Short mmCIF file of C-alpha atoms in Angstrom, two decimals:
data_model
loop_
_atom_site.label_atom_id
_atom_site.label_comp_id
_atom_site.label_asym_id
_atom_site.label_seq_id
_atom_site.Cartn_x
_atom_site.Cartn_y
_atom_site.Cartn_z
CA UNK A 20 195.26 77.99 102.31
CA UNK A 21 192.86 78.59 99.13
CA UNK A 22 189.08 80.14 100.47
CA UNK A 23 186.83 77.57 99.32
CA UNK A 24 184.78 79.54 96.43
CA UNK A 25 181.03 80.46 97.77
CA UNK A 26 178.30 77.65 96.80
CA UNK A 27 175.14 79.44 96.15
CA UNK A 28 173.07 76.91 94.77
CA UNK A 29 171.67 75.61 98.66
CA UNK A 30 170.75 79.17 99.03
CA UNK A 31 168.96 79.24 95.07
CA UNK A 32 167.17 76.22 95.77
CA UNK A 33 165.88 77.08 99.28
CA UNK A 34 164.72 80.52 97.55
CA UNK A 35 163.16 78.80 94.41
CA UNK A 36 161.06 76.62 97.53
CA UNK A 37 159.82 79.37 99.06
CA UNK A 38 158.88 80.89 95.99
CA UNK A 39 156.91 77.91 94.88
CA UNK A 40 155.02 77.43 98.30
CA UNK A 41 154.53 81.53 98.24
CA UNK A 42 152.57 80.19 94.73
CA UNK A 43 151.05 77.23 96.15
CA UNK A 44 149.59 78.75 99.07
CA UNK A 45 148.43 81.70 97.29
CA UNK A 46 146.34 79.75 94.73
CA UNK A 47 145.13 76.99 97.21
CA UNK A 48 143.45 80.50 99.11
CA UNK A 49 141.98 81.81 95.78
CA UNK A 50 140.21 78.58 95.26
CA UNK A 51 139.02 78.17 98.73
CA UNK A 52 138.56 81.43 100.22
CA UNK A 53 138.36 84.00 97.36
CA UNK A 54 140.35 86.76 96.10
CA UNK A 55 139.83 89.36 99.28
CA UNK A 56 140.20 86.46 101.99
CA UNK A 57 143.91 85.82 99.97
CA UNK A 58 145.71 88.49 101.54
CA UNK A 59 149.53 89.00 101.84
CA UNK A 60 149.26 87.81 105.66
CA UNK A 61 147.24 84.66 105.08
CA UNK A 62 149.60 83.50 102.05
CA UNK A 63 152.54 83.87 104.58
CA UNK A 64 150.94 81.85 107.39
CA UNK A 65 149.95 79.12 105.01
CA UNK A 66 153.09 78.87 103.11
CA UNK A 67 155.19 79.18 106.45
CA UNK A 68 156.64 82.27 105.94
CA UNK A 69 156.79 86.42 107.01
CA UNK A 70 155.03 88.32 105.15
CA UNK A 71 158.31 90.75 104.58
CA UNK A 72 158.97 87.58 102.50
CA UNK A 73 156.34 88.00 100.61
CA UNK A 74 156.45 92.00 99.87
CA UNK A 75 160.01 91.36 99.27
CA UNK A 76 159.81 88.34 96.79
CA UNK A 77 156.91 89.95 94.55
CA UNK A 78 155.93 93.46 95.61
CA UNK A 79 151.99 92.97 97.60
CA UNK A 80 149.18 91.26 96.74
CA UNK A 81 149.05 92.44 93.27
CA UNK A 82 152.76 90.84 92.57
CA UNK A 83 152.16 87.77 93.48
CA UNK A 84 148.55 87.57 91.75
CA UNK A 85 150.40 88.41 88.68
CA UNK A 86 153.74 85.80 89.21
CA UNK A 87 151.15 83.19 89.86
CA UNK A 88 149.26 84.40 86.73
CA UNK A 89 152.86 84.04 84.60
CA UNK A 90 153.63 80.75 86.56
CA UNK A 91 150.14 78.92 85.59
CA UNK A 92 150.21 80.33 81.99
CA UNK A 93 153.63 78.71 81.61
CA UNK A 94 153.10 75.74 83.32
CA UNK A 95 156.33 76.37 85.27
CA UNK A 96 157.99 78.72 87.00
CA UNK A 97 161.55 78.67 84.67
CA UNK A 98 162.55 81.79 83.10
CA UNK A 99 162.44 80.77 79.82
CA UNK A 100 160.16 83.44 77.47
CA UNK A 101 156.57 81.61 75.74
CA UNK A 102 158.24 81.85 72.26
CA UNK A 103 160.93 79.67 73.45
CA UNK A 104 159.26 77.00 74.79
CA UNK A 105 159.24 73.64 72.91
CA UNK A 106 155.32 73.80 71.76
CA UNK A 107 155.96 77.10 70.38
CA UNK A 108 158.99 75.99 68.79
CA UNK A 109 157.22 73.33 67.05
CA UNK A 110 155.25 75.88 65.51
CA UNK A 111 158.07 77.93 64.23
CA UNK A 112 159.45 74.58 62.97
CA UNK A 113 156.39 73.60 61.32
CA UNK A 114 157.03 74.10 57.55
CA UNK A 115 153.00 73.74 56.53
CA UNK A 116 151.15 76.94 57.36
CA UNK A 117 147.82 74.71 57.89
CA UNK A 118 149.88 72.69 60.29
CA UNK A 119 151.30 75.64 62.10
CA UNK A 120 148.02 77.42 62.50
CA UNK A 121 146.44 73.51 63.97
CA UNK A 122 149.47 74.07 66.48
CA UNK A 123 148.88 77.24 67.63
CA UNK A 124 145.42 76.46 68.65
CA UNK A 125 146.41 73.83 70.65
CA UNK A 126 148.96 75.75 72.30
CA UNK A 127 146.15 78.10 72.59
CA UNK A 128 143.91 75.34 74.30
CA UNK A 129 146.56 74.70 76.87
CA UNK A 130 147.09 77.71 78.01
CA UNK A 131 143.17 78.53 78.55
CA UNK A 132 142.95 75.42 80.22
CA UNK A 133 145.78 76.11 82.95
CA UNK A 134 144.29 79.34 83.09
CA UNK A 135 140.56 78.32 83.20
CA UNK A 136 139.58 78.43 87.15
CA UNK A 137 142.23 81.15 87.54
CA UNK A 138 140.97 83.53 85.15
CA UNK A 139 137.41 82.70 86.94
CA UNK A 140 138.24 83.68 90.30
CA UNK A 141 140.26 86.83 88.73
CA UNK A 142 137.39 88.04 86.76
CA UNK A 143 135.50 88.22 89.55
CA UNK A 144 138.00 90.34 91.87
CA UNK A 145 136.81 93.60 90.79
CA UNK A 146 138.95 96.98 89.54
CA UNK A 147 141.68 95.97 92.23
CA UNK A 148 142.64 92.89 90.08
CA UNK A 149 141.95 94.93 86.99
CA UNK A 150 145.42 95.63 86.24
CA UNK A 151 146.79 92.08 86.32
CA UNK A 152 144.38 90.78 83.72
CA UNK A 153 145.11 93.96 81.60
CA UNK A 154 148.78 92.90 81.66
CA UNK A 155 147.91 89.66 80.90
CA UNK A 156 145.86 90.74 77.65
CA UNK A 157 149.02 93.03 76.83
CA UNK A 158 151.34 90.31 76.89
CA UNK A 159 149.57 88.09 74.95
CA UNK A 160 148.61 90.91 71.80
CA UNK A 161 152.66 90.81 72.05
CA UNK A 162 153.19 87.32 71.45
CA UNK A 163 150.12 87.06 69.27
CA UNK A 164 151.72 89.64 66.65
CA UNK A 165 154.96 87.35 67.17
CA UNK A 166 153.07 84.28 65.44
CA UNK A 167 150.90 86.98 63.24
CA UNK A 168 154.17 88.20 61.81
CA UNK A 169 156.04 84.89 61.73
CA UNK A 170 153.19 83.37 58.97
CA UNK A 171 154.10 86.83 57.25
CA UNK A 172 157.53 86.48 57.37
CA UNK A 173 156.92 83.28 55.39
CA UNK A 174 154.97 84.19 52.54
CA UNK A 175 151.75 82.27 54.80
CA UNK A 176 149.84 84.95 55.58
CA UNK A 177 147.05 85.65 53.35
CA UNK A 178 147.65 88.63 50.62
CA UNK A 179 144.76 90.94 51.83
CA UNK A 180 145.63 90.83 55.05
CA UNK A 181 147.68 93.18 57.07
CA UNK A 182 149.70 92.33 59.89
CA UNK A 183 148.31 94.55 62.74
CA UNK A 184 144.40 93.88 61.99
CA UNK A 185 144.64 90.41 61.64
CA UNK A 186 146.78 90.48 64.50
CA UNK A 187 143.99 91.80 66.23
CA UNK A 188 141.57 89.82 64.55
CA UNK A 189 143.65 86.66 66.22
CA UNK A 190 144.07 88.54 69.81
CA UNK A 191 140.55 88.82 70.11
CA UNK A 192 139.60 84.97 68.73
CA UNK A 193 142.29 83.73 71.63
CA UNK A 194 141.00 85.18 74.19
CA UNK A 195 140.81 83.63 78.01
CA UNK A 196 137.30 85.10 78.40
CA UNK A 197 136.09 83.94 74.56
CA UNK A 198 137.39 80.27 75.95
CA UNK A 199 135.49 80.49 79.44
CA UNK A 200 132.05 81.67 77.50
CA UNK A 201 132.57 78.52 75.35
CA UNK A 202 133.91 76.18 77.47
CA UNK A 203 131.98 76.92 81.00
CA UNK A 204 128.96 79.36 79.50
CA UNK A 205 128.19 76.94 76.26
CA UNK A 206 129.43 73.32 77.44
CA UNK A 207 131.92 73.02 74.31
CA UNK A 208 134.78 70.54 74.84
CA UNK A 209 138.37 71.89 74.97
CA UNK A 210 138.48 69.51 72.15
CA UNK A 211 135.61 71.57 69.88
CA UNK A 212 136.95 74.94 71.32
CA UNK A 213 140.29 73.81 69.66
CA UNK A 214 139.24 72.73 66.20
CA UNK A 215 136.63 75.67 65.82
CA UNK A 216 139.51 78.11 66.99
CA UNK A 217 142.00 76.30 64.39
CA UNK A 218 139.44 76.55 61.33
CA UNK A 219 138.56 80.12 62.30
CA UNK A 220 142.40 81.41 62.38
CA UNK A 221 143.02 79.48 58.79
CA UNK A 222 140.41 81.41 57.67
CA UNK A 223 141.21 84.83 58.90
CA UNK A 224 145.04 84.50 58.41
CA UNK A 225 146.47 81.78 55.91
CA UNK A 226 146.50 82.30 51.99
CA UNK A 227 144.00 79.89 50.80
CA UNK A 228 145.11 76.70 48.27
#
């Protein structure tokens, strides 16, 4: 008689569960009882599981901070990179650098705004939290030279500038805390966050007309 081949995917979804109540429960304590009162033990208890689970799934506290960091800056929690999502591949698509650029500031918007009240109660955490927010930062000058590069790439970027400054240049005008200071500290909409952002990046990176 043939041994039935294993069937893992009960197991992978049961896992992928847990993993999103792990997520669940540890933002639902981050809103409610702040970042010290969200501790390993208190995620486990409210997502209904040990917390061995917990250390073995993401590491400590400072694991899952960060996978729930990833998860709401993605909007899900596939494992599919940011530059090959569909909004991003829009902008690769896009032929027109002016249309690109308009793009990429609303991807830009969307991301702050999943991030908004996460980055809030984050920023507040103090140095033990430091280190998931400086992650963050490095991740995105990553991808931010990725779309930096790609309007070079296409004879879009503008002739005086040079890939790494106005890399930086665009790092630093996307920024989650730029957005809050707008956003929560000014009273802008997300909508006049977006176009300022777009007009500011066709300045600083696309060859004018």
């Amino acid at each position: 008689m043939t041994p039935r081949a294993y069937d893992a995917s009960r197991r992978q979804d049961a896992a992928r569960r847990r993993r999103a109540d792990v997520l669940a429960a540890c933002r639902e304590l981050l809103a409610s009882e702040g970042y010290r009162a969200t501790t390993v033990r208190a995620v486990a208890e409210r997502a209904g599981v040990s917390p061995e689970t917990i250390y073995k799934g993401f590491g400590g506290k400072t694991g899952l901070v960060k996978a729930l960091w990833d998860v709401t800056l993605a909007g899900d929690d596939e494992p599919v990179p940011m530059g090959r999502r569909p909004v991003l591949q829009e902008v690769w698509r896009t032929r027109d650098a002016r249309e690109k650029v308009r793009l990429y500031a609303a991807f830009v918007r969307g991301v702050h705004e999943r991030l908004a009240a996460l980055f809030s109660q984050l920023a507040q955490a103090g140095p033990e939290v430091a280190r998931v927010l400086e992650l963050g930062e490095e991740e995105r000058l990553i991808g931010v030279t990725a779309f930096v590069r790609h309007l070079a790439d296409g004879g879009d970027l503008r002739r005086d500038a040079e890939v790494a400054r106005a890399a930086d240049a665009c790092w630093a005008l996307t920024g989650p805390r730029l957005f809050h200071q707008l956003t929560e500290g000014r009273g802008w909409s997300a909508d006049a966050y977006q176009e300022w952002l777009a007009d500011l990046l066709l300045a600083a990176l696309v060859e004018p007309r």
